[in-house]
mmCIF file of C-alpha atoms and ligand atoms in Angstrom:
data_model
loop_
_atom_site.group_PDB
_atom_site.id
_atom_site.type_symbol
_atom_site.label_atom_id
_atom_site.label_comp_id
_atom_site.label_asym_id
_atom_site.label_seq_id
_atom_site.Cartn_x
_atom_site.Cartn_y
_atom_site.Cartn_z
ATOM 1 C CA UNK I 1 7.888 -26.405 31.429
ATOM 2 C CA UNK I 2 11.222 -24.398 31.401
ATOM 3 C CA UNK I 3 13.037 -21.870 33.729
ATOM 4 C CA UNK I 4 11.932 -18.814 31.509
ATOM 5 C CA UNK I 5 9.566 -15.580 31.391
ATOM 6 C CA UNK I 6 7.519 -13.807 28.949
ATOM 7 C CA UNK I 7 9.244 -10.756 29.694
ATOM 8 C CA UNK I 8 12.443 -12.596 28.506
ATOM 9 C CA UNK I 9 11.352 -14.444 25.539
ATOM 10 C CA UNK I 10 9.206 -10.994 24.488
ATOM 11 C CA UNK I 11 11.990 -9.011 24.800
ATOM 12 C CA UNK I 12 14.477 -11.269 23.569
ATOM 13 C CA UNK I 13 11.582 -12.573 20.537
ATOM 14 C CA UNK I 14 9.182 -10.557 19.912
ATOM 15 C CA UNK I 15 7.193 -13.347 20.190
ATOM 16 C CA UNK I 16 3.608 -13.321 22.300
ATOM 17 C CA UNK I 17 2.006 -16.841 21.242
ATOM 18 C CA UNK I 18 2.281 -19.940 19.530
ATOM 19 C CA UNK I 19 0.098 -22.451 18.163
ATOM 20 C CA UNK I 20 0.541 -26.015 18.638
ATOM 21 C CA UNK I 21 -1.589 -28.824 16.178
ATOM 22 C CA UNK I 22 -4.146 -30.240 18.041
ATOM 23 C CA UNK I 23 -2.854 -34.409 18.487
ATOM 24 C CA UNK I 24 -3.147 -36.418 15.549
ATOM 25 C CA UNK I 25 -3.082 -33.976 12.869
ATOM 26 C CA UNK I 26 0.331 -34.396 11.035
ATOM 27 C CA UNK I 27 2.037 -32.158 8.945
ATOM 28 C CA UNK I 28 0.431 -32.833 5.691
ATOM 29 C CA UNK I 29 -3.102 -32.040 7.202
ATOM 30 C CA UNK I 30 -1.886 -28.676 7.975
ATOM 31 C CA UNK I 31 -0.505 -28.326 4.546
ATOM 32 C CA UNK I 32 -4.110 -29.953 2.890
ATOM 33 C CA UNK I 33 -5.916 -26.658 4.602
ATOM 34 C CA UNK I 34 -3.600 -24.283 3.304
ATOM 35 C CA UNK I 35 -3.289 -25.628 -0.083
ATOM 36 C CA UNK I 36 -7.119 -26.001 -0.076
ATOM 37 C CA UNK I 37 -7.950 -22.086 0.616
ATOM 38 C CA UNK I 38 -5.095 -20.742 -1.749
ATOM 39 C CA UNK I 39 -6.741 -22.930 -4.713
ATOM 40 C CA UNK I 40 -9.696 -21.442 -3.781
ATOM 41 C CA UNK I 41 -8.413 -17.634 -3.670
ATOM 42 C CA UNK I 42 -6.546 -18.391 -7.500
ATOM 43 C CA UNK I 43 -9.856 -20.054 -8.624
ATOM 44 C CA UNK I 44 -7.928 -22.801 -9.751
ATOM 45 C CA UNK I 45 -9.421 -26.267 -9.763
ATOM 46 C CA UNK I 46 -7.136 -29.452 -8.054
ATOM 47 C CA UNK I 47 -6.817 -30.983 -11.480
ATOM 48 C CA UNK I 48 -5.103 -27.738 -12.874
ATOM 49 C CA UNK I 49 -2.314 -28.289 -10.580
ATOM 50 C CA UNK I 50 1.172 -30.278 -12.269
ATOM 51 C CA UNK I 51 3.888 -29.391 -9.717
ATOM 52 C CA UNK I 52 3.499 -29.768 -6.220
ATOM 53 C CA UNK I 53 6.468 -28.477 -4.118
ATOM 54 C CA UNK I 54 6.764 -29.266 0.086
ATOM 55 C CA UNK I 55 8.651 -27.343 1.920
ATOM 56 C CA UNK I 56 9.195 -29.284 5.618
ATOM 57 C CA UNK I 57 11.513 -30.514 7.878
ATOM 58 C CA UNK I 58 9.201 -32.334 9.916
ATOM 59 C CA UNK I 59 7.691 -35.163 7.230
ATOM 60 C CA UNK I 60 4.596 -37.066 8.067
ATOM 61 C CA UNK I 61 7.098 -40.113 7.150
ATOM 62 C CA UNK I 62 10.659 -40.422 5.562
ATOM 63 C CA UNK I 63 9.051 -42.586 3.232
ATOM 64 C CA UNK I 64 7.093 -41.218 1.207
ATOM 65 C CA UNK I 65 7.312 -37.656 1.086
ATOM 66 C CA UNK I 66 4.494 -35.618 1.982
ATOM 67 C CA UNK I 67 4.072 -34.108 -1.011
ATOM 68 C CA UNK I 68 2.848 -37.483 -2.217
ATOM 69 C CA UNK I 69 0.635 -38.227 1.370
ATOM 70 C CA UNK I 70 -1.286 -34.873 0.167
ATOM 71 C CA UNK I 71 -1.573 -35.503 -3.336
ATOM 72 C CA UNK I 72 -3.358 -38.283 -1.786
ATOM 73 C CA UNK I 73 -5.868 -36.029 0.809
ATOM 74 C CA UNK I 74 -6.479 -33.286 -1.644
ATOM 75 C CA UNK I 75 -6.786 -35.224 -4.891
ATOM 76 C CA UNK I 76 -4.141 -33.851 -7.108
ATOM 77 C CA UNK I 77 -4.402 -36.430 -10.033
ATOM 78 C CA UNK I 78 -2.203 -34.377 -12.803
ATOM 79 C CA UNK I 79 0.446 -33.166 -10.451
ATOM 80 C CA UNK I 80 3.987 -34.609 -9.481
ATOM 81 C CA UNK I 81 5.156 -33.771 -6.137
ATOM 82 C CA UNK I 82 7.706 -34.004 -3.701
ATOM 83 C CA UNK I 83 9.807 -32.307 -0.500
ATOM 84 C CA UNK I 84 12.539 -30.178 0.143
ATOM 85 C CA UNK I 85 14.648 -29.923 2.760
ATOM 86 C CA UNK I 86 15.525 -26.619 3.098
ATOM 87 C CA UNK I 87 14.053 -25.723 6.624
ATOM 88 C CA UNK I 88 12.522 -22.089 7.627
ATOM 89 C CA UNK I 89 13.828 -21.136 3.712
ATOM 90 C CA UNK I 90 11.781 -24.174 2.143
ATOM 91 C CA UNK I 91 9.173 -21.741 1.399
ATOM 92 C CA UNK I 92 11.612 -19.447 -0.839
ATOM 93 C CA UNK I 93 13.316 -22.003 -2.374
ATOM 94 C CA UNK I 94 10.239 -23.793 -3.340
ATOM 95 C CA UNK I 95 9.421 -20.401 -5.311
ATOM 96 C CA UNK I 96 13.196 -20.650 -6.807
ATOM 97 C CA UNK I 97 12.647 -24.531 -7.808
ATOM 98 C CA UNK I 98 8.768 -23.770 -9.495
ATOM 99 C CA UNK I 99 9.856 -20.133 -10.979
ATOM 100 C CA UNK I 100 12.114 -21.199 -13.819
ATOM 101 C CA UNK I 101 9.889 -24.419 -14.747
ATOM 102 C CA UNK I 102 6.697 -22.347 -15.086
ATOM 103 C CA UNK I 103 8.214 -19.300 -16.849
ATOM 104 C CA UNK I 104 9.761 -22.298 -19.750
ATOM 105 C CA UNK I 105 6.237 -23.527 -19.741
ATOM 106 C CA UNK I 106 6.964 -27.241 -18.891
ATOM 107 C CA UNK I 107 4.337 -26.761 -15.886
ATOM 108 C CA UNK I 108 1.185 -24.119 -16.125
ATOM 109 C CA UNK I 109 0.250 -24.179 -12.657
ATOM 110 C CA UNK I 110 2.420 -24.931 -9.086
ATOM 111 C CA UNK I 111 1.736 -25.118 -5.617
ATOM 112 C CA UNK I 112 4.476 -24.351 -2.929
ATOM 113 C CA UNK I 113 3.622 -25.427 0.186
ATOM 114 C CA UNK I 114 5.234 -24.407 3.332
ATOM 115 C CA UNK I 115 3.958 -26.641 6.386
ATOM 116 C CA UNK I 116 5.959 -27.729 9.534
ATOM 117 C CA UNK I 117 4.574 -29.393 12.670
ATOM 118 C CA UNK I 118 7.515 -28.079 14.711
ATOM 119 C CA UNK I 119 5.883 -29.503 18.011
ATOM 120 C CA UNK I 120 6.907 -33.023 16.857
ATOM 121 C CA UNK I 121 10.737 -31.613 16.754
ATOM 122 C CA UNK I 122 10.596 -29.563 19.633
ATOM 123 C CA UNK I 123 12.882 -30.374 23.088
ATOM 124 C CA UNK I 124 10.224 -28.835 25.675
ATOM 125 C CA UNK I 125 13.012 -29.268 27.746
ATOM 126 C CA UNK I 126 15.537 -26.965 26.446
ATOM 127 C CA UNK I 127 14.852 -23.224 27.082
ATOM 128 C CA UNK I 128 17.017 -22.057 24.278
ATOM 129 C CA UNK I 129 14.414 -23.745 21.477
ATOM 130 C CA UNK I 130 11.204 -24.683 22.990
ATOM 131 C CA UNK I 131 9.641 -20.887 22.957
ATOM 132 C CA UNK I 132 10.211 -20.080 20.046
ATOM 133 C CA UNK I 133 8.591 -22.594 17.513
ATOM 134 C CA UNK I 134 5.561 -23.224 16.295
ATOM 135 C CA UNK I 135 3.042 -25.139 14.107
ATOM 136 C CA UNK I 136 1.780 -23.795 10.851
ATOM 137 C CA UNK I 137 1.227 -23.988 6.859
ATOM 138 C CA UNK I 138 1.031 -21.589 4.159
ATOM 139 C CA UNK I 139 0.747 -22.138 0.552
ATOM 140 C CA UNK I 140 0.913 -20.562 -2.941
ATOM 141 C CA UNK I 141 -0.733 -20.952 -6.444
ATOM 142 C CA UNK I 142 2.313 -19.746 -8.800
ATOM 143 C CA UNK I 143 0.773 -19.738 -12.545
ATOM 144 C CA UNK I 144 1.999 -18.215 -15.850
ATOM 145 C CA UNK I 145 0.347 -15.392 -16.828
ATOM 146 C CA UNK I 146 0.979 -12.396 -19.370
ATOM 147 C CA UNK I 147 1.601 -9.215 -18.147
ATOM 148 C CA UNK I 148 3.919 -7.503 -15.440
ATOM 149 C CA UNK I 149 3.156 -9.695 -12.405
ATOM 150 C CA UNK I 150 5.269 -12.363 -11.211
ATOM 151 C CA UNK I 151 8.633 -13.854 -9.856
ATOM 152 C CA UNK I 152 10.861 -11.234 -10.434
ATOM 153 C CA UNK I 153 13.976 -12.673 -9.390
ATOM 154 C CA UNK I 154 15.639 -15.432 -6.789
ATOM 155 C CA UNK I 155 18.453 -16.254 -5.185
ATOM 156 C CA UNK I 156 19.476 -19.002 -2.717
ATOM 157 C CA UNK I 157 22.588 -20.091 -1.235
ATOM 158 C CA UNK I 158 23.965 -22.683 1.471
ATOM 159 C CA UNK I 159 26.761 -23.336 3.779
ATOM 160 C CA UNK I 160 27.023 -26.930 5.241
ATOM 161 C CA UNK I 161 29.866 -25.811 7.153
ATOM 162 C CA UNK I 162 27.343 -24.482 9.992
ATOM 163 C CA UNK I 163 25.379 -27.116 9.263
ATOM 164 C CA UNK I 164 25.412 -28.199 13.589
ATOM 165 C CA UNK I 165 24.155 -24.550 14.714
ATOM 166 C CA UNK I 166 21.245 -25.692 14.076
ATOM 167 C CA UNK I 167 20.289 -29.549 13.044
ATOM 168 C CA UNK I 168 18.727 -32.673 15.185
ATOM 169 C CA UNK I 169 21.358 -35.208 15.629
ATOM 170 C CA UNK I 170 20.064 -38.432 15.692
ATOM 171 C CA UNK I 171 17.073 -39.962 14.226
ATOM 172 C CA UNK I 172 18.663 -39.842 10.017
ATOM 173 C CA UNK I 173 20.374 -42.535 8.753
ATOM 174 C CA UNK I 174 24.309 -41.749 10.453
ATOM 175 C CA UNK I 175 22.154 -42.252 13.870
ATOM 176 C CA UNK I 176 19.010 -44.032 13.694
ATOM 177 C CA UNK I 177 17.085 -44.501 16.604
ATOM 178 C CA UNK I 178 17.829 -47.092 18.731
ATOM 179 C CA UNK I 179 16.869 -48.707 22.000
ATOM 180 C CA UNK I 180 20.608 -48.352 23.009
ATOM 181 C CA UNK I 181 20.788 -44.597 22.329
ATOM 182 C CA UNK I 182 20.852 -41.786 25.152
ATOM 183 C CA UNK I 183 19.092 -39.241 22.946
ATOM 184 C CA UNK I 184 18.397 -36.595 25.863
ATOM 185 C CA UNK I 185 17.380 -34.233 23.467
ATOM 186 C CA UNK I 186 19.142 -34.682 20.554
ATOM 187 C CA UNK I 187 16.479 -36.062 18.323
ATOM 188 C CA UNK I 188 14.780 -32.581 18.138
ATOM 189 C CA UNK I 189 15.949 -29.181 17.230
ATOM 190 C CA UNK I 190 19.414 -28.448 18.273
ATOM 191 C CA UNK I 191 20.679 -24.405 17.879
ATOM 192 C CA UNK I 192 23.354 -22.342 18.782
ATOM 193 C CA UNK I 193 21.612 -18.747 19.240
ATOM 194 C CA UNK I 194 23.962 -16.385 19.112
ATOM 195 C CA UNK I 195 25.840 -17.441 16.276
ATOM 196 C CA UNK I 196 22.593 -18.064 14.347
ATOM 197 C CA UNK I 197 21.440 -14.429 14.977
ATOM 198 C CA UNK I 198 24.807 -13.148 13.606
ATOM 199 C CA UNK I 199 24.565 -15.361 10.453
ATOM 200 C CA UNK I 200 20.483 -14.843 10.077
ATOM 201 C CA UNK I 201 21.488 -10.852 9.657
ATOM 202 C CA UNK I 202 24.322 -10.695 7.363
ATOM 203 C CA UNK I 203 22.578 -13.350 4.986
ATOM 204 C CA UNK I 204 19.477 -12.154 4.697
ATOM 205 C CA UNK I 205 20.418 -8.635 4.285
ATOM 206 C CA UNK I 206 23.211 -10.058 1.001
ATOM 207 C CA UNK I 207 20.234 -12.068 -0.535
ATOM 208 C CA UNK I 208 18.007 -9.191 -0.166
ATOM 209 C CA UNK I 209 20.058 -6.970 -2.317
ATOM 210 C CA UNK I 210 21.136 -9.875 -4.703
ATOM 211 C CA UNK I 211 17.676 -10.168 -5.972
ATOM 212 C CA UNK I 212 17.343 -6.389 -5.607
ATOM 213 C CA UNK I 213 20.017 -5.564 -7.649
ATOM 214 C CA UNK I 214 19.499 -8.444 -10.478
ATOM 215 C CA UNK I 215 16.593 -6.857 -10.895
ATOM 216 C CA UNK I 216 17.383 -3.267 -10.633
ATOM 217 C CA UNK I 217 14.891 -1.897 -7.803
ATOM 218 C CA UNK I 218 15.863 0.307 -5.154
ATOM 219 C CA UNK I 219 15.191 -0.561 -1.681
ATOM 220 C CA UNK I 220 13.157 2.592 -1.521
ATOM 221 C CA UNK I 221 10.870 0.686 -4.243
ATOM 222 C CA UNK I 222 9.904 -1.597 -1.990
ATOM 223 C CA UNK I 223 6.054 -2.083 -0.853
ATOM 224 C CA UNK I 224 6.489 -4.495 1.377
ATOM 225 C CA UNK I 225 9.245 -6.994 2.862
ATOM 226 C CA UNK I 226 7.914 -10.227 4.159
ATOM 227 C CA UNK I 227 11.134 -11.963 5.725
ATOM 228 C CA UNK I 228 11.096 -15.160 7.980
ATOM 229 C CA UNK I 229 9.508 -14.535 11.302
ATOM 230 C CA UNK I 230 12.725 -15.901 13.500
ATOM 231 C CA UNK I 231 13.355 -13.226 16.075
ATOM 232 C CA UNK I 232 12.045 -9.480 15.975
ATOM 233 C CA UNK I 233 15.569 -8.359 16.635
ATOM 234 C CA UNK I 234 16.774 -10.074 13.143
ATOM 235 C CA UNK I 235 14.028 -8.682 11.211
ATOM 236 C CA UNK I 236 14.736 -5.016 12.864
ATOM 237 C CA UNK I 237 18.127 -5.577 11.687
ATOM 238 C CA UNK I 238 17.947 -6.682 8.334
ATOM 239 C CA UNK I 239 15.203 -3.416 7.927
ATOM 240 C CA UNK I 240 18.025 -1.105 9.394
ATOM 241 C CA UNK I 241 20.585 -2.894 6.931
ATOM 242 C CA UNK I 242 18.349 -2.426 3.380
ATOM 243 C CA UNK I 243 17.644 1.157 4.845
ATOM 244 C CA UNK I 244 13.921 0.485 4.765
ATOM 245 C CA UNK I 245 11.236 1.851 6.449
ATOM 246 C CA UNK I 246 9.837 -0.306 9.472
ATOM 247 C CA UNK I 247 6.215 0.377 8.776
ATOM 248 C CA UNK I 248 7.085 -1.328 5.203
ATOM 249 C CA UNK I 249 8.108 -4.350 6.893
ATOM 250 C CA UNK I 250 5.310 -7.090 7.521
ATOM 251 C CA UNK I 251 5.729 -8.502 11.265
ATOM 252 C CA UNK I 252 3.288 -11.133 12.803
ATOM 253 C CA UNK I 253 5.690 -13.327 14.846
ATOM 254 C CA UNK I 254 3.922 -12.024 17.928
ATOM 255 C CA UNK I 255 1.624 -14.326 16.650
ATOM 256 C CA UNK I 256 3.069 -17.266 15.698
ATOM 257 C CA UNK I 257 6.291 -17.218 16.422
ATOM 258 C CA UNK I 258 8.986 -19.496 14.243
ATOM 259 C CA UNK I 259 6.865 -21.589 11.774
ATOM 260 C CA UNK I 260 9.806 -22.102 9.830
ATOM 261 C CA UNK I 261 8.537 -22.983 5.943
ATOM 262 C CA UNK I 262 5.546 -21.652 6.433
ATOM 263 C CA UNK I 263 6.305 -18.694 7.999
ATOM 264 C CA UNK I 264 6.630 -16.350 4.657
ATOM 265 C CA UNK I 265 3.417 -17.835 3.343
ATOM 266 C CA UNK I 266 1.513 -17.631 6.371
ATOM 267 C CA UNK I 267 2.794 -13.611 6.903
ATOM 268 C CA UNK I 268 2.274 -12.732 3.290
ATOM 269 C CA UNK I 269 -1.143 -14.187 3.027
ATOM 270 C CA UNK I 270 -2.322 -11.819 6.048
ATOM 271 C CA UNK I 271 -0.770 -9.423 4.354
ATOM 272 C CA UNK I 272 -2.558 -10.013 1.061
ATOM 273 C CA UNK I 273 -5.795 -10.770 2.931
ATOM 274 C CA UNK I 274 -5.900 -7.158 4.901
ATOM 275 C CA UNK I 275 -5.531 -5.398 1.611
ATOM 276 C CA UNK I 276 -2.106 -4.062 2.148
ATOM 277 C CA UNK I 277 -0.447 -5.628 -1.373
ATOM 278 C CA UNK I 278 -1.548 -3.777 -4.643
ATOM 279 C CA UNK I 279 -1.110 -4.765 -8.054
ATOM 280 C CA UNK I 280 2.167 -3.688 -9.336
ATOM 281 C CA UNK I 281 3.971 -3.518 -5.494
ATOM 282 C CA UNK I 282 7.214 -4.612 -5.194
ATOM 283 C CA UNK I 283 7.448 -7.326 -2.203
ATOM 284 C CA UNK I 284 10.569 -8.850 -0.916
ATOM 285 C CA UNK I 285 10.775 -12.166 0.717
ATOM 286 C CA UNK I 286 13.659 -13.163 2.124
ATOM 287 C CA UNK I 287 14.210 -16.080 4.914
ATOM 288 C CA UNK I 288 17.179 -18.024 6.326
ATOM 289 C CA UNK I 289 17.560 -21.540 8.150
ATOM 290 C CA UNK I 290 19.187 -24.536 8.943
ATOM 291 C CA UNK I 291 21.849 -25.424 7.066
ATOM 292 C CA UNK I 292 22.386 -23.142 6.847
ATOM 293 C CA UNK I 293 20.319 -21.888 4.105
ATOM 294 C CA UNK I 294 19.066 -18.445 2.664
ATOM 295 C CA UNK I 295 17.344 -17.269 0.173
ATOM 296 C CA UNK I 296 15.195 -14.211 -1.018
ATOM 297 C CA UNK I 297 12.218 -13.886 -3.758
ATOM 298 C CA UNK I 298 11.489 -10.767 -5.346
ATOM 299 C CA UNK I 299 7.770 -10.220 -5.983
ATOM 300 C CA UNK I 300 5.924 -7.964 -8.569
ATOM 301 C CA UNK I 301 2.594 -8.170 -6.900
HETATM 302 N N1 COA N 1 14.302 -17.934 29.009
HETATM 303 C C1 COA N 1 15.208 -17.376 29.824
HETATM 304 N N2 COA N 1 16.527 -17.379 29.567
HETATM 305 C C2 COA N 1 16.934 -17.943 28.429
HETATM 306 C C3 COA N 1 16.048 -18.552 27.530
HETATM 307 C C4 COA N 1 14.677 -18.533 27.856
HETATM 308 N N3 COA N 1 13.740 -19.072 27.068
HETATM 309 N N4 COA N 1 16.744 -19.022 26.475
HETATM 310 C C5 COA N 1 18.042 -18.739 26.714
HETATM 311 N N5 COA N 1 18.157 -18.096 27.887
HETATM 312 C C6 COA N 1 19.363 -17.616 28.530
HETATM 313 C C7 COA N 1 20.592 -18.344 28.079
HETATM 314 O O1 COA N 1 20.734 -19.549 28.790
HETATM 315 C C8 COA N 1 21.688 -17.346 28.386
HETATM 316 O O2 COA N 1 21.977 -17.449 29.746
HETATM 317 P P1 COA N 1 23.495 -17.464 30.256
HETATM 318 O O3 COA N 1 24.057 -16.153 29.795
HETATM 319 O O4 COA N 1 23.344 -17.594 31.718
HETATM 320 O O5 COA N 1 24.086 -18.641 29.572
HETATM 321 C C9 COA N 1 21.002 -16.006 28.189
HETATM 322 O O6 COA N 1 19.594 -16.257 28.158
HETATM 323 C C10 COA N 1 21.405 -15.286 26.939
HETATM 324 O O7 COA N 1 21.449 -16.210 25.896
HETATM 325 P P2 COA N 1 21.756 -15.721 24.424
HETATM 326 O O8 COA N 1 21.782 -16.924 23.540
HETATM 327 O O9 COA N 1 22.900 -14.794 24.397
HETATM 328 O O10 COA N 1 20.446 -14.863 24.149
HETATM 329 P P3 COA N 1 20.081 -14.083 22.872
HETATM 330 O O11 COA N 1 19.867 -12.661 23.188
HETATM 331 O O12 COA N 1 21.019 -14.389 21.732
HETATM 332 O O13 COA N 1 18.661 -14.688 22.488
HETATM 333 C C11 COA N 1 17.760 -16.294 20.971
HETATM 334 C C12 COA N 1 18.533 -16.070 22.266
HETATM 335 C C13 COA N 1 17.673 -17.780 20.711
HETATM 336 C C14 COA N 1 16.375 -15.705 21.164
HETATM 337 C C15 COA N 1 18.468 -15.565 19.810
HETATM 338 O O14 COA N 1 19.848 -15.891 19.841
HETATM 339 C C16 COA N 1 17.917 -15.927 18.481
HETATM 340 O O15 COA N 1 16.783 -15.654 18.182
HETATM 341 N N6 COA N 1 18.765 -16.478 17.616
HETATM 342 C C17 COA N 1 18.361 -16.859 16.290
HETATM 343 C C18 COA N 1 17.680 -18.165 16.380
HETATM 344 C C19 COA N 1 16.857 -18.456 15.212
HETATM 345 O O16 COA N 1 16.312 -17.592 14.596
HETATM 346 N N7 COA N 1 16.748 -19.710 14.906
HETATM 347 C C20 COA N 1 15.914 -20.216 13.911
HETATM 348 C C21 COA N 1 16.565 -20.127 12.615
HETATM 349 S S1 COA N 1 15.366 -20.282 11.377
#
């Protein structure tokens, strides 16, 4: 499709393969299956669920969200849901939003959803973008239970001033589509690289040790980090900046490559799945996006 290698985008990404939805499943299908097969691991029935959180920047519609379009699939009659748009840290700051309102007991049991059908938003065209996305979803049961367990600590922050590193120009409300429009690519993902990368490193590494040091755990602590699956270059930074060991960090963007939301989700339930997370572990989440956004979770598993 594109002038490129898979010597270049391996060495450059770290990235092997990527899945793409088969046509006509949409977002929220994606997001259905996950949701489905984390109820199931929490044993948690569909009417136990009250909060429903979506993180996505590529909607089934703009109207309604698709929190709503699978309250409708799964059958979610006690829940409220909705979206936010917090791209590749939607995931994170879905945990941030749920945390607080489950730990004051106004909701007992949440889903956060992480599900992006970044083939829809994708310029095939454009070298720079089109190898490194890919479709996925992910999704959490977050409950309130007694005992050590739980959402230690969050922390997001934003910066709309870099908000056109990495954003799709036309197709919102400023510039709706339009027979008259040129769009030549400008209706998908849009990105500066470089200055990205830069960003993606410094962030993540400062809202890694913001949650680490609200809640007073040493890097060394750490079981595991799950951070955003963007580039393997970012992640090896970010280990080399919190001083932790590589084998500690959980990698599968080989894999996948950038499933933005539901990257985190989708790396820390393999994670969870091979046995590698114990009760009491220490995991650190921590993801960045466009924005820009970032944001970190700290885990007591
Ligand atoms: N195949 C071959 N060459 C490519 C290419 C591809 N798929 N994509 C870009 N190039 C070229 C560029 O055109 C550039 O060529 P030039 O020097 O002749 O202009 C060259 O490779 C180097 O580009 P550069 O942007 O400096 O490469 P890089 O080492 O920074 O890697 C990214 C590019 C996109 C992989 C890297 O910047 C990155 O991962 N950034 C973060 C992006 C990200 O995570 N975004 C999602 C946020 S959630």
């Amino acid at each position: 499709m594109v002038d490129t290698s898979d010597e270049w985008i391996t060495s450059r990404t770290g990235i092997k393969e990527r899945h793409i939805a088969d046509k006509g499943v949409s977002c929220s299908d994606m997001a259905v299956e996950a949701i489905g097969r984390a109820l199931d691991m929490a044993g948690c029935s569909r009417e136990e669920i009250e909060l429903l959180v979506v993180g996505t920047v590529t909607p089934d519609y703009r109207l309604p969200s698709t929190a709503c379009v699978i309250q409708e699939k799964m059958g979610l009659p006690n829940a409220v849901g909705y979206d936010i748009a917090s791209a590749c840290t939607g995931f994170i700051n879905g945990l941030s939003i749920v945390a607080p309102q489950i730990e004051s007991g106004r909701y007992k049991k949440a889903v956060v959803v992480g599900a992006e059908l970044l083939s829809s938003f994708t310029n095939y065209q454009d070298r720079n973008t089109c190898v490194l996305f890919g479709d996925a979803a992910g999704a959490a049961v977050v409950s309130g239970e007694e005992g050590e367990s739980g959402i230690i600590s969050t922390f997001m922050k934003s910066d709309g001033r870099m908000r056109e590193l990495l954003w799709a120009e036309v197709g919102g409300a400023v510039n709706p589509y339009s027979p008259d429009f040129t769009y030549n690519g400008r209706d998908k993902i849009m990105m500066n690289g470089s200055d990205v990368f830069k960003v993606a490193v410094r962030e993540m590494a400062r809202a890694a040790q913001a949650v680490l040091e609200d809640a007073g755990v040493d890097p060394s602590q750490l079981a595991m980090v799950v951070p955003h699956q963007a580039n393997i270059r970012i992640i090896d930074a970010l280990a080399k900046r919190l001083s932790v060991d590589p084998e500690r960090v959980y990698i599968n963007i080989d894999k996948y490559g950038n499933t933005s939301a539901a990257s985190i989700p989708l790396a820390l339930d393999e994670a969870n799945r091979a046995g590698m997370l114990k009760s009491g572990d220490y995991v650190l989440m921590v993801a960045f996006g466009g924005g820009l956004i970032w944001g970190s979770a700290l885990v007591r598993w």
